[in-house]
Short mmCIF file of C-alpha atoms in Angstrom, two decimals:
data_model
loop_
_atom_site.label_atom_id
_atom_site.label_comp_id
_atom_site.label_asym_id
_atom_site.label_seq_id
_atom_site.Cartn_x
_atom_site.Cartn_y
_atom_site.Cartn_z
CA MET A 1 -15.01 -32.63 7.51
CA THR A 2 -12.31 -35.44 6.38
CA THR A 3 -13.54 -36.48 3.26
CA PRO A 4 -10.16 -37.58 0.86
CA LEU A 5 -9.62 -35.15 -1.37
CA THR A 6 -10.40 -36.37 -5.25
CA THR A 7 -7.66 -35.39 -7.98
CA GLY A 8 -9.62 -32.45 -8.89
CA ALA A 9 -10.03 -31.30 -5.68
CA ALA A 10 -6.37 -31.47 -4.39
CA GLU A 11 -5.44 -29.49 -7.32
CA ALA A 12 -8.12 -26.52 -6.10
CA LEU A 13 -6.08 -26.72 -2.91
CA ARG A 14 -2.33 -26.50 -4.21
CA ARG A 15 -3.71 -23.49 -6.69
CA LEU A 16 -5.25 -22.16 -3.81
CA THR A 17 -2.92 -22.20 -1.70
CA ALA A 18 0.03 -20.85 -4.01
CA ALA A 19 -1.88 -18.34 -4.32
CA ARG A 20 -1.70 -17.40 -1.02
CA ALA A 21 2.00 -18.18 -0.77
CA GLY A 22 3.06 -15.99 -3.82
CA HIS A 23 0.14 -13.42 -2.61
CA ARG A 24 -0.95 -13.49 -6.53
CA PRO A 25 -4.79 -14.07 -7.47
CA CYS A 26 -5.42 -17.34 -8.87
CA PRO A 27 -7.95 -18.41 -11.58
CA PRO A 28 -11.10 -19.71 -10.44
CA VAL A 29 -11.28 -23.45 -8.77
CA ARG A 30 -14.77 -24.42 -10.33
CA ASP A 31 -13.32 -25.90 -12.97
CA LEU A 32 -11.46 -28.57 -11.03
CA LEU A 33 -14.31 -29.30 -8.93
CA PRO A 34 -17.96 -30.87 -10.02
CA PRO A 35 -20.66 -28.47 -10.43
CA GLY A 36 -22.23 -27.04 -7.67
CA ASP A 37 -20.53 -30.07 -5.55
CA LEU A 38 -20.12 -28.21 -2.58
CA ARG A 39 -18.94 -31.27 -0.38
CA ALA A 40 -16.17 -31.29 -2.61
CA ALA A 41 -15.50 -27.71 -1.97
CA TYR A 42 -16.08 -28.09 1.56
CA ALA A 43 -13.31 -30.74 1.63
CA VAL A 44 -10.97 -28.43 0.30
CA GLN A 45 -11.61 -25.95 2.56
CA SER A 46 -11.16 -28.45 5.74
CA ALA A 47 -7.49 -29.68 3.84
CA TRP A 48 -6.18 -25.83 4.09
CA ALA A 49 -7.69 -25.75 7.63
CA ALA A 50 -5.88 -28.85 8.53
CA ALA A 51 -2.74 -27.58 6.98
CA ARG A 52 -2.83 -24.64 9.33
CA THR A 53 -3.80 -26.03 12.25
CA ALA A 54 -1.12 -28.79 11.82
CA ALA A 55 1.66 -25.58 11.25
CA GLY A 56 0.60 -23.84 14.74
CA ALA A 57 -2.67 -22.09 13.93
CA ARG A 58 -5.86 -22.31 16.08
CA VAL A 59 -9.21 -22.25 15.04
CA THR A 60 -11.34 -19.94 16.82
CA GLY A 61 -14.61 -19.71 15.30
CA ARG A 62 -16.51 -19.57 12.35
CA LYS A 63 -17.75 -17.19 9.55
CA ILE A 64 -20.88 -17.21 7.71
CA GLY A 65 -20.67 -15.55 4.27
CA LEU A 66 -23.40 -14.53 1.66
CA THR A 67 -25.99 -14.28 4.05
CA ASN A 68 -27.20 -10.79 2.66
CA PRO A 69 -29.01 -10.83 -0.66
CA ALA A 70 -27.09 -7.46 -1.63
CA VAL A 71 -24.17 -9.18 -1.27
CA GLN A 72 -24.96 -12.30 -2.61
CA ALA A 73 -25.89 -9.55 -5.76
CA GLN A 74 -22.53 -8.26 -5.63
CA LEU A 75 -20.69 -11.35 -5.89
CA GLY A 76 -23.14 -13.61 -8.52
CA VAL A 77 -24.12 -16.32 -5.97
CA ASP A 78 -27.52 -17.12 -4.47
CA GLN A 79 -26.80 -19.43 -1.07
CA PRO A 80 -24.98 -18.82 2.19
CA ASP A 81 -21.50 -20.49 3.17
CA PHE A 82 -19.32 -20.62 6.02
CA GLY A 83 -15.44 -20.64 6.45
CA VAL A 84 -13.12 -21.41 9.18
CA LEU A 85 -11.68 -18.02 11.58
CA LEU A 86 -7.73 -18.94 12.92
CA ASP A 87 -6.49 -16.93 16.02
CA ASP A 88 -4.29 -15.08 13.26
CA MET A 89 -7.46 -13.44 11.67
CA ALA A 90 -7.84 -11.21 14.44
CA CYS A 91 -6.55 -8.09 14.05
CA PRO A 92 -6.42 -5.60 17.33
CA GLY A 93 -9.04 -2.50 16.75
CA ASP A 94 -6.48 -0.22 18.41
CA GLN A 95 -3.72 -0.98 15.54
CA PRO A 96 -3.58 -0.25 11.85
CA VAL A 97 -4.51 -3.57 9.55
CA ASP A 98 -1.86 -4.79 7.32
CA ILE A 99 -3.43 -4.25 3.70
CA GLY A 100 -0.36 -6.28 2.93
CA ARG A 101 -1.65 -9.24 4.62
CA THR A 102 -4.41 -9.50 1.77
CA LEU A 103 -4.73 -9.05 -2.05
CA GLN A 104 -8.19 -7.97 -2.76
CA PRO A 105 -9.73 -6.65 1.02
CA ARG A 106 -13.18 -5.59 0.88
CA ILE A 107 -14.74 -5.05 4.09
CA GLU A 108 -18.62 -5.27 6.09
CA ALA A 109 -19.85 -4.67 9.08
CA GLU A 110 -21.57 -7.34 10.81
CA ILE A 111 -22.69 -8.89 14.48
CA ALA A 112 -20.36 -11.63 16.47
CA PHE A 113 -21.72 -14.04 18.92
CA VAL A 114 -19.55 -15.77 21.23
CA LEU A 115 -20.47 -18.79 22.29
CA SER A 116 -21.11 -20.33 25.81
CA ARG A 117 -21.80 -23.76 24.92
CA ASP A 118 -21.54 -26.19 21.87
CA LEU A 119 -24.34 -26.14 19.24
CA ASP A 120 -23.88 -29.54 17.76
CA GLY A 121 -27.47 -30.73 18.37
CA PRO A 122 -29.94 -31.95 15.43
CA GLY A 123 -32.97 -28.86 14.92
CA THR A 124 -30.90 -26.15 16.00
CA GLY A 125 -32.80 -22.88 16.01
CA PRO A 126 -32.50 -19.25 16.62
CA ALA A 127 -33.87 -19.78 20.05
CA ASP A 128 -31.15 -22.63 20.77
CA VAL A 129 -28.59 -20.48 19.49
CA ALA A 130 -29.67 -17.55 21.98
CA ALA A 131 -29.58 -19.57 24.85
CA ALA A 132 -26.04 -21.21 23.35
CA THR A 133 -24.50 -17.20 23.23
CA ALA A 134 -22.63 -15.65 25.78
CA HIS A 135 -22.50 -12.47 24.35
CA VAL A 136 -22.36 -10.47 20.98
CA VAL A 137 -20.01 -7.25 19.85
CA ALA A 138 -20.02 -5.36 16.75
CA ALA A 139 -17.50 -6.80 14.09
CA LEU A 140 -15.73 -5.51 10.83
CA GLU A 141 -14.77 -8.21 8.63
CA ILE A 142 -12.29 -8.13 5.82
CA VAL A 143 -12.86 -10.51 3.28
CA ASP A 144 -10.82 -11.52 0.58
CA SER A 145 -11.06 -13.54 -2.34
CA ARG A 146 -8.15 -15.53 -3.69
CA ILE A 147 -9.37 -16.08 -7.42
CA ALA A 148 -8.78 -13.27 -9.46
CA ASP A 149 -10.93 -10.37 -10.00
CA TRP A 150 -13.66 -11.99 -7.29
CA ASP A 151 -14.33 -13.48 -10.44
CA ILE A 152 -16.43 -16.36 -7.80
CA GLY A 153 -19.23 -18.62 -7.79
CA ILE A 154 -20.49 -20.56 -4.62
CA VAL A 155 -17.86 -23.33 -5.22
CA ASP A 156 -14.74 -21.16 -5.45
CA THR A 157 -15.45 -19.11 -2.49
CA VAL A 158 -16.30 -22.13 -0.48
CA ALA A 159 -12.85 -23.86 -1.45
CA ASP A 160 -11.18 -20.96 -0.75
CA ASN A 161 -12.86 -20.62 2.79
CA ALA A 162 -15.86 -18.37 2.36
CA SER A 163 -13.60 -15.55 1.12
CA ALA A 164 -12.08 -15.39 4.47
CA GLY A 165 -9.62 -12.53 5.21
CA LEU A 166 -9.25 -10.68 8.49
CA PHE A 167 -11.60 -9.34 11.10
CA VAL A 168 -12.05 -6.78 13.94
CA LEU A 169 -13.87 -7.21 17.24
CA GLY A 170 -15.59 -4.46 19.04
CA ASP A 171 -14.43 -3.97 23.06
CA ARG A 172 -18.33 -3.49 24.24
CA ARG A 173 -20.21 -7.08 24.90
CA ARG A 174 -23.45 -7.09 24.63
CA THR A 175 -26.16 -9.83 26.00
CA LEU A 176 -28.56 -10.43 23.91
CA GLU A 177 -31.65 -9.90 26.67
CA GLY A 178 -34.03 -7.19 25.13
CA LEU A 179 -31.76 -7.10 22.16
CA ASP A 180 -34.00 -6.55 18.65
CA LEU A 181 -31.27 -8.29 16.56
CA PRO A 182 -33.70 -7.96 12.93
CA GLY A 183 -34.22 -4.25 14.14
CA CYS A 184 -29.99 -3.19 15.04
CA ALA A 185 -29.38 -0.37 12.10
CA MET A 186 -25.97 -0.60 10.66
CA THR A 187 -23.93 2.53 9.51
CA LEU A 188 -20.64 1.99 8.00
CA TRP A 189 -18.39 5.21 7.26
CA ARG A 190 -14.93 5.25 5.36
CA GLY A 191 -13.72 8.84 6.67
CA GLU A 192 -16.58 10.97 6.87
CA GLU A 193 -18.26 9.24 4.18
CA ILE A 194 -21.75 6.57 4.74
CA VAL A 195 -20.31 3.72 2.25
CA SER A 196 -22.70 0.85 3.81
CA THR A 197 -25.79 0.78 6.08
CA GLY A 198 -28.02 -2.27 6.25
CA THR A 199 -30.13 -3.98 9.38
CA GLY A 200 -30.21 -7.57 10.98
CA ALA A 201 -32.92 -8.03 8.66
CA ALA A 202 -30.82 -8.69 5.82
CA CYS A 203 -28.63 -11.44 7.55
CA LEU A 204 -30.88 -13.92 6.80
CA THR A 205 -33.85 -12.33 7.81
CA ASP A 206 -32.39 -12.62 11.50
CA PRO A 207 -28.36 -12.80 12.13
CA LEU A 208 -30.12 -15.58 15.24
CA ALA A 209 -31.29 -17.70 12.20
CA ALA A 210 -27.78 -17.18 10.00
CA VAL A 211 -26.13 -19.08 12.99
CA ALA A 212 -28.72 -21.35 13.45
CA TRP A 213 -28.30 -22.47 9.75
CA LEU A 214 -24.41 -22.31 10.32
CA ALA A 215 -24.97 -24.78 13.40
CA ALA A 216 -26.85 -27.13 11.06
CA THR A 217 -24.86 -26.77 8.45
CA ALA A 218 -21.39 -27.33 10.27
CA ARG A 219 -22.93 -30.58 12.61
CA ASP A 220 -24.21 -32.03 9.00
CA LEU A 221 -20.19 -32.13 7.55
CA GLY A 222 -18.84 -33.11 10.52
CA ALA A 223 -17.38 -29.80 12.44
CA PRO A 224 -20.09 -28.62 15.01
CA LEU A 225 -20.15 -25.47 16.31
CA ARG A 226 -17.72 -25.62 19.88
CA ALA A 227 -18.45 -23.22 23.39
CA GLY A 228 -15.95 -20.34 23.00
CA GLU A 229 -15.98 -20.38 19.12
CA THR A 230 -16.85 -16.74 17.95
CA VAL A 231 -19.05 -16.60 14.56
CA LEU A 232 -19.11 -13.34 12.56
CA SER A 233 -22.62 -14.04 11.52
CA GLY A 234 -22.93 -12.15 8.07
CA ALA A 235 -22.90 -8.74 5.97
CA LEU A 236 -25.88 -6.31 7.23
CA GLY A 237 -25.01 -3.94 4.09
CA PRO A 238 -23.20 -4.34 0.63
CA VAL A 239 -19.34 -4.76 0.88
CA VAL A 240 -16.88 -1.93 0.59
CA PRO A 241 -13.31 -1.99 -1.25
CA VAL A 242 -10.67 -1.33 0.67
CA ALA A 243 -7.93 1.08 -0.50
CA PRO A 244 -4.42 1.70 1.38
CA GLY A 245 -4.98 4.30 4.01
CA ASP A 246 -8.59 3.20 4.53
CA ARG A 247 -10.15 4.08 8.17
CA PHE A 248 -13.96 2.77 8.40
CA ARG A 249 -16.00 2.88 11.26
CA ALA A 250 -19.09 1.00 11.86
CA GLU A 251 -22.17 1.25 14.66
CA ILE A 252 -24.88 -0.99 15.21
CA THR A 253 -27.62 -0.04 17.07
CA GLY A 254 -27.83 -1.78 20.55
CA VAL A 255 -25.08 -3.27 19.85
CA GLY A 256 -21.83 -1.38 19.75
CA ASP A 257 -19.13 0.01 17.17
CA VAL A 258 -15.94 -1.04 16.38
CA ALA A 259 -13.23 0.71 13.69
CA ALA A 260 -10.15 -0.57 11.34
CA ARG A 261 -7.34 2.02 9.90
CA PHE A 262 -5.14 0.40 7.38
CA THR A 263 -1.77 0.67 6.24
CA GLY A 264 -0.46 2.86 3.45
CA GLY A 265 -1.43 5.57 1.59
CA THR A 266 -0.10 9.34 2.01
CA PRO A 267 0.39 10.04 5.69
#
């Protein structure tokens, strides 16, 4: 993923970087890139990640976005994408998440995979992903767009690191033995209110298939999945807006639970 940036891509990178630094959402960047040009958008993403790692951040995994038809409908896109996870995106489950680190946060529950071996071969399928998985855990991803009002197309969100923000991992580690990932049921609560439900089948029919898609796509773009990486495999239900002071808890049958609370709001 070392494609040189065109003038338009360089401007897209500047616009998104300024939005992060200034904590103010920016206009879409699709006007700066060729229509539907995902390689150009991933080049912007890669250049941003390279700048972050050069400044001391560490890549710890990837996130898959837009795997759930309900989420695609919410955001007006029709295909999955992926972004990079950095070490400073991980939030401890026993501490409040600083909502001031985000611009337009939304939350979704999903299954996170931790890899025990590289996934860099051709023709990677769900069985290969299963064989390369050390364990899975329940996860909450706090997605966040630097694009004003979430006015995104696929090129916008890819360039914007697949709208990645922060994430929280559950404590329970579960091997895949005997686990029916498509059949796993997810329930997400805000306080005592159920705000999102779904199953593993909503994630590209099977979270293993979603990770296989990621492995193939990342390999084609020159950045294959590596042992030790964490992969957020995609939302199991609709995303939910986050407000200061919110408390969320998700349960995924057979996998575990995970919780997050946010700063702000009324004590």
